[in-house]
């Protein structure tokens, strides 16, 4: 059995300054919550938050403040990818029995 799902989303940079990155991400809040949770696990992240101005018409936004917010965001996504890959392998092993 193979478990595969591809998530496609649009990302719009709203603000990109020295210590702050703010993105508009066309996805659901559950995925942004996951990214936000992993951002808080990174040592140099000062602030990580996500919001949606209106539940029906607004695209959610995520904001990161750190010494290098782009690097922090990429590290969080990389860690999520590693954890999901590990979970996938374990699920394939367990479900094969």
Tab-separated table of N, CA and C in Angstrom:
chain	number	residue	atom	x	y	z
A	1	UNK	N	0.850	-1.179	0.000
A	1	UNK	CA	0.000	0.000	0.000
A	1	UNK	C	0.893	1.238	0.000
A	2	UNK	N	0.516	2.218	-0.791
A	2	UNK	CA	1.282	3.449	-0.857
A	2	UNK	C	0.394	4.609	-0.442
A	3	UNK	N	0.913	5.428	0.462
A	3	UNK	CA	0.174	6.593	0.943
A	3	UNK	C	0.844	7.829	0.361
A	4	UNK	N	0.131	8.542	-0.516
A	4	UNK	CA	0.698	9.722	-1.162
A	4	UNK	C	-0.375	10.787	-1.278
A	5	UNK	N	-0.023	11.990	-0.886
A	5	UNK	CA	-0.906	13.127	-1.096
A	5	UNK	C	-0.033	14.341	-1.350
A	6	UNK	N	-0.397	15.122	-2.328
A	6	UNK	CA	0.363	16.309	-2.678
A	6	UNK	C	-0.451	17.532	-2.293
A	7	UNK	N	0.193	18.443	-1.594
A	7	UNK	CA	-0.468	19.682	-1.197
A	7	UNK	C	0.096	20.802	-2.061
A	8	UNK	N	-0.771	21.439	-2.830
A	8	UNK	CA	-0.371	22.575	-3.653
A	8	UNK	C	-0.960	23.832	-3.022
A	9	UNK	N	-0.134	24.854	-2.883
A	9	UNK	CA	-0.630	26.091	-2.301
A	9	UNK	C	0.101	27.284	-2.900
A	10	UNK	N	-0.586	28.410	-2.909
A	10	UNK	CA	0.015	29.655	-3.370
A	10	UNK	C	0.569	30.388	-2.156
A	11	UNK	N	1.764	30.957	-2.315
A	11	UNK	CA	2.391	31.728	-1.244
A	11	UNK	C	2.686	33.117	-1.783
A	12	UNK	N	2.239	34.123	-1.047
A	12	UNK	CA	2.455	35.512	-1.418
A	12	UNK	C	3.232	36.196	-0.289
A	13	UNK	N	4.375	36.791	-0.610
A	13	UNK	CA	5.167	37.487	0.405
A	13	UNK	C	4.550	38.857	0.647
A	14	UNK	N	4.131	39.078	1.879
A	14	UNK	CA	3.536	40.364	2.257
A	14	UNK	C	4.610	41.301	2.790
A	15	UNK	N	5.490	40.756	3.628
A	15	UNK	CA	6.553	41.560	4.228
A	15	UNK	C	7.807	40.704	4.350
A	16	UNK	N	8.928	41.272	3.949
A	16	UNK	CA	10.199	40.561	4.030
A	16	UNK	C	11.273	41.566	4.427
A	17	UNK	N	11.462	41.723	5.732
A	17	UNK	CA	12.470	42.642	6.245
A	17	UNK	C	13.549	41.832	6.948
A	18	UNK	N	14.523	42.516	7.526
A	18	UNK	CA	15.674	41.837	8.118
A	18	UNK	C	15.278	40.776	9.143
A	19	UNK	N	14.386	41.085	10.043
A	19	UNK	CA	14.039	40.140	11.102
A	19	UNK	C	12.611	39.641	11.068
A	20	UNK	N	11.883	39.944	9.990
A	20	UNK	CA	10.465	39.574	9.943
A	20	UNK	C	10.073	39.097	8.546
A	21	UNK	N	9.310	38.015	8.532
A	21	UNK	CA	8.768	37.481	7.288
A	21	UNK	C	7.284	37.242	7.501
A	22	UNK	N	6.476	37.796	6.604
A	22	UNK	CA	5.029	37.620	6.685
A	22	UNK	C	4.547	37.125	5.329
A	23	UNK	N	3.849	35.984	5.353
A	23	UNK	CA	3.386	35.352	4.124
A	23	UNK	C	1.885	35.155	4.146
A	24	UNK	N	1.279	35.281	2.992
A	24	UNK	CA	-0.110	34.899	2.788
A	24	UNK	C	-0.054	33.520	2.131
A	25	UNK	N	-0.684	32.530	2.761
A	25	UNK	CA	-0.577	31.149	2.294
A	25	UNK	C	-1.968	30.597	2.035
A	26	UNK	N	-2.202	30.182	0.810
A	26	UNK	CA	-3.509	29.657	0.417
A	26	UNK	C	-3.631	28.192	0.840
A	27	UNK	N	-3.906	27.989	2.119
A	27	UNK	CA	-4.073	26.653	2.680
A	27	UNK	C	-5.006	26.749	3.879
A	28	UNK	N	-5.266	25.624	4.509
A	28	UNK	CA	-6.145	25.663	5.673
A	28	UNK	C	-5.350	25.976	6.941
A	29	UNK	N	-6.065	26.330	7.984
A	29	UNK	CA	-5.415	26.726	9.225
A	29	UNK	C	-4.716	25.567	9.916
A	30	UNK	N	-5.161	24.348	9.691
A	30	UNK	CA	-4.515	23.192	10.324
A	30	UNK	C	-3.056	23.079	9.880
A	31	UNK	N	-2.810	23.291	8.604
A	31	UNK	CA	-1.442	23.211	8.096
A	31	UNK	C	-0.591	24.356	8.645
A	32	UNK	N	-1.158	25.561	8.703
A	32	UNK	CA	-0.417	26.690	9.275
A	32	UNK	C	-0.162	26.483	10.757
A	33	UNK	N	-1.096	25.849	11.449
A	33	UNK	CA	-0.899	25.544	12.860
A	33	UNK	C	0.289	24.600	13.041
A	34	UNK	N	0.413	23.617	12.162
A	34	UNK	CA	1.539	22.687	12.201
A	34	UNK	C	2.860	23.429	11.990
A	35	UNK	N	2.914	24.275	10.977
A	35	UNK	CA	4.131	25.053	10.711
A	35	UNK	C	4.451	25.951	11.896
A	36	UNK	N	3.441	26.605	12.432
A	36	UNK	CA	3.623	27.491	13.575
A	36	UNK	C	4.194	26.730	14.770
A	37	UNK	N	3.659	25.539	15.028
A	37	UNK	CA	4.147	24.713	16.135
A	37	UNK	C	5.624	24.367	15.950
A	38	UNK	N	6.013	23.989	14.759
A	38	UNK	CA	7.411	23.650	14.498
A	38	UNK	C	8.308	24.887	14.549
A	39	UNK	N	7.794	26.042	14.154
A	39	UNK	CA	8.585	27.273	14.256
A	39	UNK	C	8.947	27.574	15.705
A	40	UNK	N	7.996	27.356	16.612
A	40	UNK	CA	8.260	27.628	18.025
A	40	UNK	C	9.309	26.691	18.607
A	41	UNK	N	9.581	25.582	17.975
A	41	UNK	CA	10.608	24.642	18.439
A	41	UNK	C	12.017	25.072	18.037
A	42	UNK	N	12.120	26.059	17.169
A	42	UNK	CA	13.423	26.546	16.704
A	42	UNK	C	13.919	27.610	17.674
A	43	UNK	N	15.165	27.438	18.105
A	43	UNK	CA	15.710	28.252	19.181
A	43	UNK	C	15.707	29.758	18.904
A	44	UNK	N	16.072	30.181	17.710
A	44	UNK	CA	16.210	31.619	17.458
A	44	UNK	C	14.913	32.316	17.035
A	45	UNK	N	13.790	31.600	17.015
A	45	UNK	CA	12.508	32.223	16.658
A	45	UNK	C	11.982	33.009	17.856
A	46	UNK	N	11.766	34.305	17.650
A	46	UNK	CA	11.232	35.165	18.706
A	46	UNK	C	9.709	35.142	18.720
A	47	UNK	N	9.110	35.205	17.539
A	47	UNK	CA	7.651	35.204	17.417
A	47	UNK	C	7.268	34.384	16.187
A	48	UNK	N	6.226	33.581	16.346
A	48	UNK	CA	5.626	32.858	15.223
A	48	UNK	C	4.123	32.873	15.459
A	49	UNK	N	3.370	33.265	14.450
A	49	UNK	CA	1.917	33.346	14.605
A	49	UNK	C	1.250	33.254	13.241
A	50	UNK	N	-0.005	32.832	13.262
A	50	UNK	CA	-0.784	32.818	12.028
A	50	UNK	C	-2.170	33.358	12.329
A	51	UNK	N	-2.807	33.873	11.285
A	51	UNK	CA	-4.122	34.478	11.461
A	51	UNK	C	-4.893	34.426	10.149
A	52	UNK	N	-6.183	34.601	10.272
A	52	UNK	CA	-7.045	34.803	9.108
A	52	UNK	C	-8.002	35.921	9.503
A	53	UNK	N	-8.045	36.970	8.713
A	53	UNK	CA	-8.845	38.141	9.067
A	53	UNK	C	-10.336	37.861	9.037
A	54	UNK	N	-10.772	36.986	8.133
A	54	UNK	CA	-12.187	36.629	8.059
A	54	UNK	C	-12.273	35.162	7.649
A	55	UNK	N	-13.099	34.373	8.315
A	55	UNK	CA	-13.110	32.928	8.048
A	55	UNK	C	-13.575	32.527	6.647
A	56	UNK	N	-14.305	33.373	5.954
A	56	UNK	CA	-14.842	32.984	4.650
A	56	UNK	C	-14.160	33.642	3.461
A	57	UNK	N	-13.572	34.814	3.665
A	57	UNK	CA	-13.047	35.536	2.502
A	57	UNK	C	-11.551	35.823	2.544
A	58	UNK	N	-10.912	35.639	3.663
A	58	UNK	CA	-9.501	36.014	3.772
A	58	UNK	C	-8.582	34.801	3.644
A	59	UNK	N	-7.432	35.025	3.016
A	59	UNK	CA	-6.392	34.002	2.940
A	59	UNK	C	-5.564	34.087	4.217
A	60	UNK	N	-5.266	32.955	4.846
A	60	UNK	CA	-4.495	32.977	6.092
A	60	UNK	C	-3.085	33.534	5.895
A	61	UNK	N	-2.554	34.101	6.968
A	61	UNK	CA	-1.204	34.652	6.954
A	61	UNK	C	-0.397	34.022	8.079
A	62	UNK	N	0.902	33.871	7.850
A	62	UNK	CA	1.811	33.405	8.890
A	62	UNK	C	2.955	34.401	8.982
A	63	UNK	N	3.395	34.676	10.211
A	63	UNK	CA	4.440	35.657	10.445
A	63	UNK	C	5.511	35.037	11.333
A	64	UNK	N	6.767	35.297	10.977
A	64	UNK	CA	7.908	34.792	11.733
A	64	UNK	C	8.848	35.951	12.012
A	65	UNK	N	9.244	36.087	13.279
A	65	UNK	CA	10.279	37.049	13.645
A	65	UNK	C	11.433	36.261	14.252
A	66	UNK	N	12.605	36.441	13.656
A	66	UNK	CA	13.814	35.794	14.163
A	66	UNK	C	15.018	36.482	13.536
A	67	UNK	N	16.189	36.019	13.896
A	67	UNK	CA	17.399	36.587	13.316
A	67	UNK	C	17.399	36.387	11.798
A	68	UNK	N	16.947	35.217	11.366
A	68	UNK	CA	16.856	34.910	9.935
A	68	UNK	C	15.528	34.183	9.695
A	69	UNK	N	14.435	34.922	9.492
A	69	UNK	CA	13.118	34.293	9.402
A	69	UNK	C	12.950	33.325	8.228
A	70	UNK	N	13.572	33.612	7.088
A	70	UNK	CA	13.479	32.673	5.956
A	70	UNK	C	14.095	31.329	6.328
A	71	UNK	N	15.281	31.376	6.926
A	71	UNK	CA	15.966	30.153	7.332
A	71	UNK	C	15.147	29.410	8.382
A	72	UNK	N	14.561	30.136	9.322
A	72	UNK	CA	13.734	29.512	10.358
A	72	UNK	C	12.537	28.798	9.744
A	73	UNK	N	11.869	29.451	8.811
A	73	UNK	CA	10.708	28.843	8.157
A	73	UNK	C	11.114	27.597	7.368
A	74	UNK	N	12.197	27.697	6.620
A	74	UNK	CA	12.667	26.539	5.850
A	74	UNK	C	13.081	25.386	6.761
A	75	UNK	N	13.698	25.697	7.903
A	75	UNK	CA	14.071	24.650	8.858
A	75	UNK	C	12.841	23.973	9.450
A	76	UNK	N	11.816	24.756	9.747
A	76	UNK	CA	10.576	24.183	10.283
A	76	UNK	C	9.935	23.251	9.258
A	77	UNK	N	9.875	23.685	8.015
A	77	UNK	CA	9.280	22.859	6.956
A	77	UNK	C	10.110	21.595	6.730
A	78	UNK	N	11.431	21.730	6.779
A	78	UNK	CA	12.307	20.567	6.614
A	78	UNK	C	12.074	19.551	7.738
A	79	UNK	N	11.915	20.024	8.971
A	79	UNK	CA	11.670	19.131	10.108
A	79	UNK	C	10.307	18.452	9.977
A	80	UNK	N	9.310	19.185	9.523
A	80	UNK	CA	7.985	18.583	9.292
A	80	UNK	C	8.110	17.466	8.259
A	81	UNK	N	8.828	17.744	7.186
A	81	UNK	CA	9.001	16.745	6.123
A	81	UNK	C	9.672	15.483	6.666
A	82	UNK	N	10.708	15.649	7.483
A	82	UNK	CA	11.390	14.491	8.073
A	82	UNK	C	10.455	13.687	8.968
A	83	UNK	N	9.682	14.382	9.798
A	83	UNK	CA	8.761	13.699	10.706
A	83	UNK	C	7.653	12.971	9.948
A	84	UNK	N	7.132	13.600	8.899
A	84	UNK	CA	6.076	12.962	8.103
A	84	UNK	C	6.631	11.746	7.359
A	85	UNK	N	7.843	11.855	6.842
A	85	UNK	CA	8.473	10.716	6.171
A	85	UNK	C	8.663	9.557	7.138
A	86	UNK	N	9.105	9.862	8.341
A	86	UNK	CA	9.276	8.831	9.366
A	86	UNK	C	7.940	8.187	9.727
A	87	UNK	N	6.910	9.003	9.887
A	87	UNK	CA	5.575	8.492	10.193
A	87	UNK	C	5.057	7.611	9.060
A	88	UNK	N	5.288	8.032	7.827
A	88	UNK	CA	4.850	7.256	6.657
A	88	UNK	C	5.509	5.884	6.641
A	89	UNK	N	6.820	5.850	6.881
A	89	UNK	CA	7.543	4.572	6.893
A	89	UNK	C	7.015	3.652	7.991
A	90	UNK	N	6.792	4.228	9.167
A	90	UNK	CA	6.283	3.425	10.275
A	90	UNK	C	4.874	2.911	9.976
A	91	UNK	N	4.028	3.757	9.402
A	91	UNK	CA	2.660	3.348	9.064
A	91	UNK	C	2.672	2.240	8.015
A	92	UNK	N	3.534	2.364	7.016
A	92	UNK	CA	3.631	1.320	5.991
A	92	UNK	C	4.081	-0.006	6.594
A	93	UNK	N	5.033	0.039	7.539
A	93	UNK	CA	5.482	-1.185	8.216
A	93	UNK	C	4.360	-1.792	9.048
A	94	UNK	N	3.715	-0.945	9.845
A	94	UNK	CA	2.676	-1.430	10.754
A	94	UNK	C	1.446	-1.937	10.004
A	95	UNK	N	1.087	-1.267	8.919
A	95	UNK	CA	-0.108	-1.658	8.174
A	95	UNK	C	0.139	-2.846	7.247
A	96	UNK	N	1.403	-3.175	7.005
A	96	UNK	CA	1.733	-4.312	6.148
A	96	UNK	C	1.539	-5.638	6.878
A	97	UNK	N	1.478	-5.592	8.186
A	97	UNK	CA	1.348	-6.823	8.986
A	97	UNK	C	-0.017	-7.437	8.874
